[in-house]
CSV table of C-alpha atoms in Angstrom, one decimal:
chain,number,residue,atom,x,y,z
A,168,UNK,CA,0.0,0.0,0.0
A,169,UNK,CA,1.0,3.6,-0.6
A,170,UNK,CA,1.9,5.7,2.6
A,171,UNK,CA,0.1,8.8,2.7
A,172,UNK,CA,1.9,11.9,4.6
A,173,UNK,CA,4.1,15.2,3.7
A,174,UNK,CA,7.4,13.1,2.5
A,175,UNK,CA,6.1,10.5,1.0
A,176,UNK,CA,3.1,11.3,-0.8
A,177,UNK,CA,3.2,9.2,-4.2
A,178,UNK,CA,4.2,10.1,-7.4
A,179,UNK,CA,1.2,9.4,-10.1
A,180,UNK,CA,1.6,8.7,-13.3
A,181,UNK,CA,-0.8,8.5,-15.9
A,182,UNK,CA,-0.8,6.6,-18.6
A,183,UNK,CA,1.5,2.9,-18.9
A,184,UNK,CA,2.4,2.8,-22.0
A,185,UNK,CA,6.6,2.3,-22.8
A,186,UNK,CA,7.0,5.5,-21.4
A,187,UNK,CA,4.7,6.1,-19.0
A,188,UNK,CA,6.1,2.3,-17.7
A,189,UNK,CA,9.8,3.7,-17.7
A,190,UNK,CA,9.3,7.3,-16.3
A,191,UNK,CA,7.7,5.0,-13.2
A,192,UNK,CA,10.6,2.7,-12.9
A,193,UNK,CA,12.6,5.8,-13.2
A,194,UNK,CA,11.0,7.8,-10.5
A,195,UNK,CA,10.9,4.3,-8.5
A,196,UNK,CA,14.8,4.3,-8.6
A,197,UNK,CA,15.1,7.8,-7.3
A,198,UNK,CA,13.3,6.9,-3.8
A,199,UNK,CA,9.6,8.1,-4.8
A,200,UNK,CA,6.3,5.8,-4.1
A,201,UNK,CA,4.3,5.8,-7.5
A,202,UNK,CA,0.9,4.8,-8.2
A,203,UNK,CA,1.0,3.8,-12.2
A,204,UNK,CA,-2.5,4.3,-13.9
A,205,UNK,CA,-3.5,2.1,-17.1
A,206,UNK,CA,-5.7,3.6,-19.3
A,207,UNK,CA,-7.7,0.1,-20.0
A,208,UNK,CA,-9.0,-2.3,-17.7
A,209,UNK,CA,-6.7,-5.1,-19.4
A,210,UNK,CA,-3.5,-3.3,-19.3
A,211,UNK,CA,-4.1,-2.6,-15.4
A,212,UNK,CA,-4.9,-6.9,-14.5
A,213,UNK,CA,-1.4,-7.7,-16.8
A,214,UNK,CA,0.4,-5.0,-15.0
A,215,UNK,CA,-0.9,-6.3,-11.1
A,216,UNK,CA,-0.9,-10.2,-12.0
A,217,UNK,CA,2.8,-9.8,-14.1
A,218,UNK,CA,4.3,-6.9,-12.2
A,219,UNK,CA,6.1,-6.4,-16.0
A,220,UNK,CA,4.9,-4.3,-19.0
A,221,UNK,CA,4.7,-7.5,-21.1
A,222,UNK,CA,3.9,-5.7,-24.4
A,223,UNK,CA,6.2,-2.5,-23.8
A,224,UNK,CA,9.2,-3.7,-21.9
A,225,UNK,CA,9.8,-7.3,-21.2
A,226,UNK,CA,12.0,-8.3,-19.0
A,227,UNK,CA,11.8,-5.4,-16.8
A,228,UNK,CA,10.4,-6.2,-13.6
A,229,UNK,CA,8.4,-3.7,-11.7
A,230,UNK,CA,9.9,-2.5,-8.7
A,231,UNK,CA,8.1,-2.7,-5.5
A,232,UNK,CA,7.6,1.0,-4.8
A,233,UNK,CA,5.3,1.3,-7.8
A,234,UNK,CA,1.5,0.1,-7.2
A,235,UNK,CA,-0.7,-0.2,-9.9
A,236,UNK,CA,-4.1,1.5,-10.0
A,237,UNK,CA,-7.0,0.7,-11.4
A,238,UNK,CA,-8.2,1.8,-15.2
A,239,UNK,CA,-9.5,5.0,-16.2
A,240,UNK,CA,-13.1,4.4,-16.3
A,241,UNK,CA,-12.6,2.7,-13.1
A,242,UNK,CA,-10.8,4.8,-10.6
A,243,UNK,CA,-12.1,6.4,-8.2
A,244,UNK,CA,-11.0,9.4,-5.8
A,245,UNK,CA,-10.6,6.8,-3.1
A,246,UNK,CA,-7.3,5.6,-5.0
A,247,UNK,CA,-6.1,9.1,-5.1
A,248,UNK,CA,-6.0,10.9,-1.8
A,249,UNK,CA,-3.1,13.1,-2.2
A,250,UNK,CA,0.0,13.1,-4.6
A,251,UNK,CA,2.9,15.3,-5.0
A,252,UNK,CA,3.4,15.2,-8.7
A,253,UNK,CA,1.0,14.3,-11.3
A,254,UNK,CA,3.0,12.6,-14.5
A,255,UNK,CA,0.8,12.8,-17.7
A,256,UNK,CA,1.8,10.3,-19.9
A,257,UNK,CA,-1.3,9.7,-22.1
A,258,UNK,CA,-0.9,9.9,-26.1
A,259,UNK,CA,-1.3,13.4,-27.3
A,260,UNK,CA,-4.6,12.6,-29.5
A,261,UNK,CA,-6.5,11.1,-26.7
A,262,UNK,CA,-5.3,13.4,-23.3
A,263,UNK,CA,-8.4,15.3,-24.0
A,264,UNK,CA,-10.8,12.7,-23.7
A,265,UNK,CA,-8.6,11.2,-20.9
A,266,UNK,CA,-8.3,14.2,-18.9
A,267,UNK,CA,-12.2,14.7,-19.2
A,268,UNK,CA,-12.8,11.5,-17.6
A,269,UNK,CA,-10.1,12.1,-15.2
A,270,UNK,CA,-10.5,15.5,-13.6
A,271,UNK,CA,-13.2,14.9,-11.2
A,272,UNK,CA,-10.5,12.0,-9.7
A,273,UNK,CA,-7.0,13.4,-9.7
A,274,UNK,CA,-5.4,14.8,-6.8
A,275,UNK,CA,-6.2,18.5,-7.1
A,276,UNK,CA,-2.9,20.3,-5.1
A,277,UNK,CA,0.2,19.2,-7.0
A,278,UNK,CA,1.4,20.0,-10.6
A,279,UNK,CA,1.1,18.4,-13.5
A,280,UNK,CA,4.3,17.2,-15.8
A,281,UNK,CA,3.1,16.8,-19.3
A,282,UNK,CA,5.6,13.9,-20.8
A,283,UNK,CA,3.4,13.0,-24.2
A,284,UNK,CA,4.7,14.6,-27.4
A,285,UNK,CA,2.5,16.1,-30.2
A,286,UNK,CA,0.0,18.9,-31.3
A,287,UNK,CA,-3.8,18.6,-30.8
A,288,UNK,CA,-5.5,17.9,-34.2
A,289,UNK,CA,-7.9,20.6,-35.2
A,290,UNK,CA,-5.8,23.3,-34.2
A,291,UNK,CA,-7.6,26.9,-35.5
A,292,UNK,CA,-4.6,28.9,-34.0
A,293,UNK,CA,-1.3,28.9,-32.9
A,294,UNK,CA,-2.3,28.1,-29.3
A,295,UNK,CA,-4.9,25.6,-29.7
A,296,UNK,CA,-1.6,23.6,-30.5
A,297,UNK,CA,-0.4,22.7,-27.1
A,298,UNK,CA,-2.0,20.6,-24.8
A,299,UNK,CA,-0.3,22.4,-22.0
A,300,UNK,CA,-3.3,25.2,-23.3
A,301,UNK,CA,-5.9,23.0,-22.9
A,302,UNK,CA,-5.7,20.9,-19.8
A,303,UNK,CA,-5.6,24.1,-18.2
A,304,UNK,CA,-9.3,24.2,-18.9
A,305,UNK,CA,-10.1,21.2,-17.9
A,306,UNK,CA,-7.6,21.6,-14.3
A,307,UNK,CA,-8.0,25.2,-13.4
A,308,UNK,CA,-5.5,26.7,-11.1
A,309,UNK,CA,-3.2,24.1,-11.7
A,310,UNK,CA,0.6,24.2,-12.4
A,311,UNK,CA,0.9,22.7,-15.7
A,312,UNK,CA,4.8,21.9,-16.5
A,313,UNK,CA,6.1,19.9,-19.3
A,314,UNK,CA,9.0,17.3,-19.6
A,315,UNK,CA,10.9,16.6,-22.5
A,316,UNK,CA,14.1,15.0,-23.8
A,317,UNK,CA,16.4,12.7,-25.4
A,318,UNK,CA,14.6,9.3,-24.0
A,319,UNK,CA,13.9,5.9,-25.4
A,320,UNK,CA,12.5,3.9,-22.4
A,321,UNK,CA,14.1,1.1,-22.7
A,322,UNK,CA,17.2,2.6,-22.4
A,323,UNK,CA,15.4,5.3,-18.8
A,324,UNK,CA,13.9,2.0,-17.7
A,325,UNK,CA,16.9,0.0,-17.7
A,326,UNK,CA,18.7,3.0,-15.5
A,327,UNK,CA,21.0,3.8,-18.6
A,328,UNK,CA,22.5,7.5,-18.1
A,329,UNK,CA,19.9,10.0,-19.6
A,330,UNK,CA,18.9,13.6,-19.7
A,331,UNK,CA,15.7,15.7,-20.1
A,332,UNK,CA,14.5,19.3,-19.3
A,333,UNK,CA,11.6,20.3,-16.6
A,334,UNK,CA,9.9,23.3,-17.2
A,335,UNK,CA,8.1,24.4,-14.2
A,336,UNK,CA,7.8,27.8,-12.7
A,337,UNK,CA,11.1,28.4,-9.9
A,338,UNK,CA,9.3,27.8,-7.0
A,339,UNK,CA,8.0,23.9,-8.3
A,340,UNK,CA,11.2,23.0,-9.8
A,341,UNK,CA,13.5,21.6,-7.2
A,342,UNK,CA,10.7,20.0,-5.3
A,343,UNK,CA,9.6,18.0,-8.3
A,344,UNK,CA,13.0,17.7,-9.6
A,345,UNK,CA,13.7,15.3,-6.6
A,346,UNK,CA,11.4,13.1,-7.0
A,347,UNK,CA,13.4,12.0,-10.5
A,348,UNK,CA,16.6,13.2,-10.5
A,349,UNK,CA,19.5,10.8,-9.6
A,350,UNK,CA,23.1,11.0,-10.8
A,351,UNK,CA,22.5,9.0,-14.0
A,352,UNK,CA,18.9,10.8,-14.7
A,353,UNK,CA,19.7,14.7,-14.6
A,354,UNK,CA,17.5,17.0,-15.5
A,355,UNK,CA,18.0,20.8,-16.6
A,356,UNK,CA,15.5,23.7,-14.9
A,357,UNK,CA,13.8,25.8,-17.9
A,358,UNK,CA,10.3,27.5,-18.0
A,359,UNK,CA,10.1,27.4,-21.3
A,360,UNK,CA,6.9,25.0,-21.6
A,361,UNK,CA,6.5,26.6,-25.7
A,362,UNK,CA,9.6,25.3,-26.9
A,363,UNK,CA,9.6,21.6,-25.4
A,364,UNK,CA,5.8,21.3,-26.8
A,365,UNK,CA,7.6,22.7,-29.8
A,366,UNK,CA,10.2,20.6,-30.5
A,367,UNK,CA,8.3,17.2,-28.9
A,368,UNK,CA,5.6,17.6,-31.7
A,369,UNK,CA,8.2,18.5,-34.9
A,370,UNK,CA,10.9,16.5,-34.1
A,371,UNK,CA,8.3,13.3,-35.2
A,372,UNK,CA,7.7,14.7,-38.6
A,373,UNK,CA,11.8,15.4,-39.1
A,374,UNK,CA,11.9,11.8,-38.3
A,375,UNK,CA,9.4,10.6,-40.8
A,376,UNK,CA,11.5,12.8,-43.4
A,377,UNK,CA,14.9,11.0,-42.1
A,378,UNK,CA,13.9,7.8,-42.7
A,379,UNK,CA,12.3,8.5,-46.3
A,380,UNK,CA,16.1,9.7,-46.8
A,381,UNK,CA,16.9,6.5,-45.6
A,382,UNK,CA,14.5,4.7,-47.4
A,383,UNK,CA,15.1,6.0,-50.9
A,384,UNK,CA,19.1,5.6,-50.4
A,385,UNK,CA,19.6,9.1,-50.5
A,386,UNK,CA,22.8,8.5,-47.9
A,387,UNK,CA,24.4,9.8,-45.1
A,388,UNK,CA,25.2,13.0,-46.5
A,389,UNK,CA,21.5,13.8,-47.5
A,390,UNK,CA,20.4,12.8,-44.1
A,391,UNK,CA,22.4,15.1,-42.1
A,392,UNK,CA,22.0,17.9,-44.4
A,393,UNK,CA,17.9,17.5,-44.6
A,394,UNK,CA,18.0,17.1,-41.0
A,395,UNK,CA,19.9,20.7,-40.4
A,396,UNK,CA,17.3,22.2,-42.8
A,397,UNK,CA,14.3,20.6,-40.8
A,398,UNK,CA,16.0,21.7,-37.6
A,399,UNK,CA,16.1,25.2,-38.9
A,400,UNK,CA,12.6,25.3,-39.8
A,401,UNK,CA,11.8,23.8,-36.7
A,402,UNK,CA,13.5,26.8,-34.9
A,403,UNK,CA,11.7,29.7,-37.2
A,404,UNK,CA,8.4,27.9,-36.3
A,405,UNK,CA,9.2,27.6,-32.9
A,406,UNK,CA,10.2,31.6,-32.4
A,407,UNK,CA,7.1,32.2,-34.4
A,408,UNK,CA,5.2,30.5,-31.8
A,409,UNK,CA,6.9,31.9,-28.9
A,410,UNK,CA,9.6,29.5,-28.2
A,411,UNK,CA,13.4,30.2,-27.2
A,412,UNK,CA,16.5,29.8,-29.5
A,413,UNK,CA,18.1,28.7,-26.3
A,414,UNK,CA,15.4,25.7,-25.1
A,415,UNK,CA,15.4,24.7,-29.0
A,416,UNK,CA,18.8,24.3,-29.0
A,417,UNK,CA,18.9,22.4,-25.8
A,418,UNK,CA,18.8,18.9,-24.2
A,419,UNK,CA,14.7,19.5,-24.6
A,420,UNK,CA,14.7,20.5,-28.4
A,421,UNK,CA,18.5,19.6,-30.4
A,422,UNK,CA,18.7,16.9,-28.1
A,423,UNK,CA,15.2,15.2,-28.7
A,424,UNK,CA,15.4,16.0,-32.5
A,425,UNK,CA,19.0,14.4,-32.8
A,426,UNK,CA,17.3,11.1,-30.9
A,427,UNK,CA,14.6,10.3,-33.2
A,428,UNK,CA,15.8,11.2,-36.0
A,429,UNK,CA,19.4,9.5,-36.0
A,430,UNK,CA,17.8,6.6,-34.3
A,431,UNK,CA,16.2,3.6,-36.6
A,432,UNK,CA,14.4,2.4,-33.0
A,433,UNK,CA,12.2,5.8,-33.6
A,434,UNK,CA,8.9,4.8,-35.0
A,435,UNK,CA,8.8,7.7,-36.9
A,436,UNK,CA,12.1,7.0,-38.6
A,437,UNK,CA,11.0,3.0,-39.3
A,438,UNK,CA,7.4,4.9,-40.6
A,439,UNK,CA,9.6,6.9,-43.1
A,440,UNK,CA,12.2,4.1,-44.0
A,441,UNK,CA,9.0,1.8,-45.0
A,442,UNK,CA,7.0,5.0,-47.0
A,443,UNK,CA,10.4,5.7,-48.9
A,444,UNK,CA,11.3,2.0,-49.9
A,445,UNK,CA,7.7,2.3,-51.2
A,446,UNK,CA,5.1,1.1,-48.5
A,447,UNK,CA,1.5,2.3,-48.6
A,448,UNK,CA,1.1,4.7,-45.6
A,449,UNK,CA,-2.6,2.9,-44.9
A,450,UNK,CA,-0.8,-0.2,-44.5
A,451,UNK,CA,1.8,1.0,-42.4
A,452,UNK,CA,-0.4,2.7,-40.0
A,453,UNK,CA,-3.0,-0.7,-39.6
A,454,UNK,CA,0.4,-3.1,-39.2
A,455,UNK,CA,2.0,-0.7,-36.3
A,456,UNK,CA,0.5,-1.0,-32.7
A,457,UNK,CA,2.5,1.9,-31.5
A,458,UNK,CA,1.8,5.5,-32.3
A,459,UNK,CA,3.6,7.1,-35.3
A,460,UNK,CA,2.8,10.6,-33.6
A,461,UNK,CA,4.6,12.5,-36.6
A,462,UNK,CA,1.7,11.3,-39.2
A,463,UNK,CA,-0.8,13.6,-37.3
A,464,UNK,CA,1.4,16.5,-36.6
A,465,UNK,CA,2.4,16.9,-40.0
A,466,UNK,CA,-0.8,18.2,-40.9
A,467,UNK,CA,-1.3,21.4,-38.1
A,468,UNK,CA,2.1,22.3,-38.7
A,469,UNK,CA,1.3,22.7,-42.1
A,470,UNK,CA,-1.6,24.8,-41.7
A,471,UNK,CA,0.2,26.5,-38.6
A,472,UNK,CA,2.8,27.6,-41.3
A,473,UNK,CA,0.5,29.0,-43.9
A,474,UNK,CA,-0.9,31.3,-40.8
A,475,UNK,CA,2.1,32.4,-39.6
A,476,UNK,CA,4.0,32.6,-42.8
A,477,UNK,CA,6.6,30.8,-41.7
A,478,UNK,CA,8.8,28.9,-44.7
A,479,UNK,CA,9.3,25.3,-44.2
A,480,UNK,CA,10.0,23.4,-47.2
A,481,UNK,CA,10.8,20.0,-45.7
A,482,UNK,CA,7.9,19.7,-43.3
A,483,UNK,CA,5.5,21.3,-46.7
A,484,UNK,CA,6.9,17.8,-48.4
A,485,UNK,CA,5.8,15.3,-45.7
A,486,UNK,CA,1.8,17.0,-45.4
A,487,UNK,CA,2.1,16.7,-49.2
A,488,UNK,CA,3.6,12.8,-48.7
A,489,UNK,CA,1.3,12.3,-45.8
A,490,UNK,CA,-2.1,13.5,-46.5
A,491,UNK,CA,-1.9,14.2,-50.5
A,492,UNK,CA,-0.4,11.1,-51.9
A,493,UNK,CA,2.8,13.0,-53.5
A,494,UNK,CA,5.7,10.6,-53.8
A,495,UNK,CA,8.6,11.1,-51.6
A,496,UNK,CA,10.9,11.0,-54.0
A,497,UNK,CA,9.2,14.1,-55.5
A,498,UNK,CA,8.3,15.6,-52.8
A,499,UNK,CA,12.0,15.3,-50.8
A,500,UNK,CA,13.6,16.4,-54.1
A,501,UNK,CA,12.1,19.5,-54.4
A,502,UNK,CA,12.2,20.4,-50.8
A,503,UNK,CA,16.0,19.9,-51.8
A,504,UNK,CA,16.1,22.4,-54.1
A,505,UNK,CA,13.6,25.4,-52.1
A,506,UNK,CA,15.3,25.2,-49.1
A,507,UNK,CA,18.6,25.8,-50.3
């Protein structure tokens, strides 16, 4: 059972999915209680009767600091009495829904660490983009921070050395940061929560476009010169929508971007390798159990970038690959030659 008390109120986390898994055993390690939430009534029985993500992350036990809750339909506020961090972990295009179902439940006096990245769908402006903007309706006068970063979770769960960025206001920061910090899991203080919702949501689409590089045999070189070019864009998008050069070119945002898109374990790269060796995207998509979250954040960036008149001819390509049937050899050739 969880204690209940000033030091050692529990850690929730919210969603336990390879991440949301891994950010538990994570925060496990570094001496905090956590109470792991499933989103579906199956995933919560495998997790109590196997004390191991099964379908996430074999072979990685549970450690006994982490209790597993009931599902989201299910829980009720008698599982949640008090917490000291709330860890959102819940796929971009269904935290909405979730957090609907979820507000009346959640502990209401601690802050909330957003750890999914992506845009909301739908977007009409610039702000309806981040979901930081609208969980803030749905948990008035709550701190809403995000966390962000270079991290496969595998590689967090497994206690491999790893960094990420926290941005929370000054006064939240240290007393959240302890509750995941240890020497091999460091985290760097920002309140930038723009940029790491920024660079979380485009890094996905640069990875699609790496891996149609790959994909096509473009090379090496084209790779890391496409990938500079996205980067830049990603930077004049992310000024435009009130980001900082100096979070985008941090742990949070180069660091992220240089992960999944140099990193064939991304599914976004593996999405891109399969559309540029020729793949129908359809097929793709129905195949894959995980999320490709760069499929639908290709499309508000586009539309984000007409608005704003920003010029980004790499991510224009992969709407046009994505949602208008262009090849990618086309389309990557003459995102070549306008961005140059």
């Amino acid at each position: 059972m969880l204690t209940e008390g000033k030091e050692k109120r529990p850690v929730v986390v919210v969603g336990a999915g390879a991440w949301g898994t891994a950010l538990s055993i994570a925060l496990a390690r570094a001496g905090s209680e956590v109470l792991l939430l499933p989103r579906f009534a199956a995933e919560a029985e495998s997790l109590k009767g196997l004390r191991e993500n099964v379908h996430w992350l074999p072979g990685i036990p549970l450690p006994r600091e982490i209790s597993v809750g009931s599902s989201f339909e299910e829980l009720c506020t008698e599982e949640l009495p008090s917490a000291s961090a709330i860890f959102w972990v819940v796929p971009v295009q269904f935290s909405v829904e979730s957090a609907q179902i979820l507000a009346p439940v959640l502990p209401k006096e601690c802050p909330i660490l957003l750890c999914s990245k992506g845009f909301l769908c739908g977007a009409s402006t610039p702000q309806d983009l981040f979901l930081s903007e609208a969980l803030k309706d749905l948990f008035p006068r709550r701190t809403i921070g995000v966390l962000s970063g270079p991290n496969f979770a595998r590689e967090v769960a497994e206690g491999k050395p790893a960094m990420a960025a926290m941005a929370l206001p000054k006064q939240h920061f240290c007393e959240v940061a302890r509750l995941l910090q240890t020497p091999k899991f460091r985290l760097f203080e920002t309140e930038d929560t723009v940029s790491l919702q920024i660079a979380g949501a485009l890094k996905n689409v640069l990875a699609i476009a790496c891996g149609l590089v790959t994909g096509l045999g473009w090379g090496q070189n084209a790779r890391a010169a496409l990938l500079t070019l996205g980067f830049r864009e990603l930077v004049s998008l992310g000024c435009a929508l009130g980001g900082c050069l100096e979070t985008l070119i941090g742990v949070g945002g180069l660091g992220d971007v240089q992960l999944t898109c140099l990193s064939d374990q991304s599914r976004n790269t593996r999405l891109g390798i399969r559309l540029g060796q020729g793949e129908r995207l359809a097929g793709i998509l129905k195949e894959n159990s995980g999320v490709a979250e760069g499929v639908p954040t290709a499309k508000p960036v586009y539309v984000m970038a007409r608005s704003l008149k920003v010029s980004t001819p790499l991510f224009d390509a992969l709407y046009r690959v994505l949602y208008e049937g262009e090849s990618p050899q086309v389309a990557l050739e003459r995102a070549w030659c306008d961005a140059t």
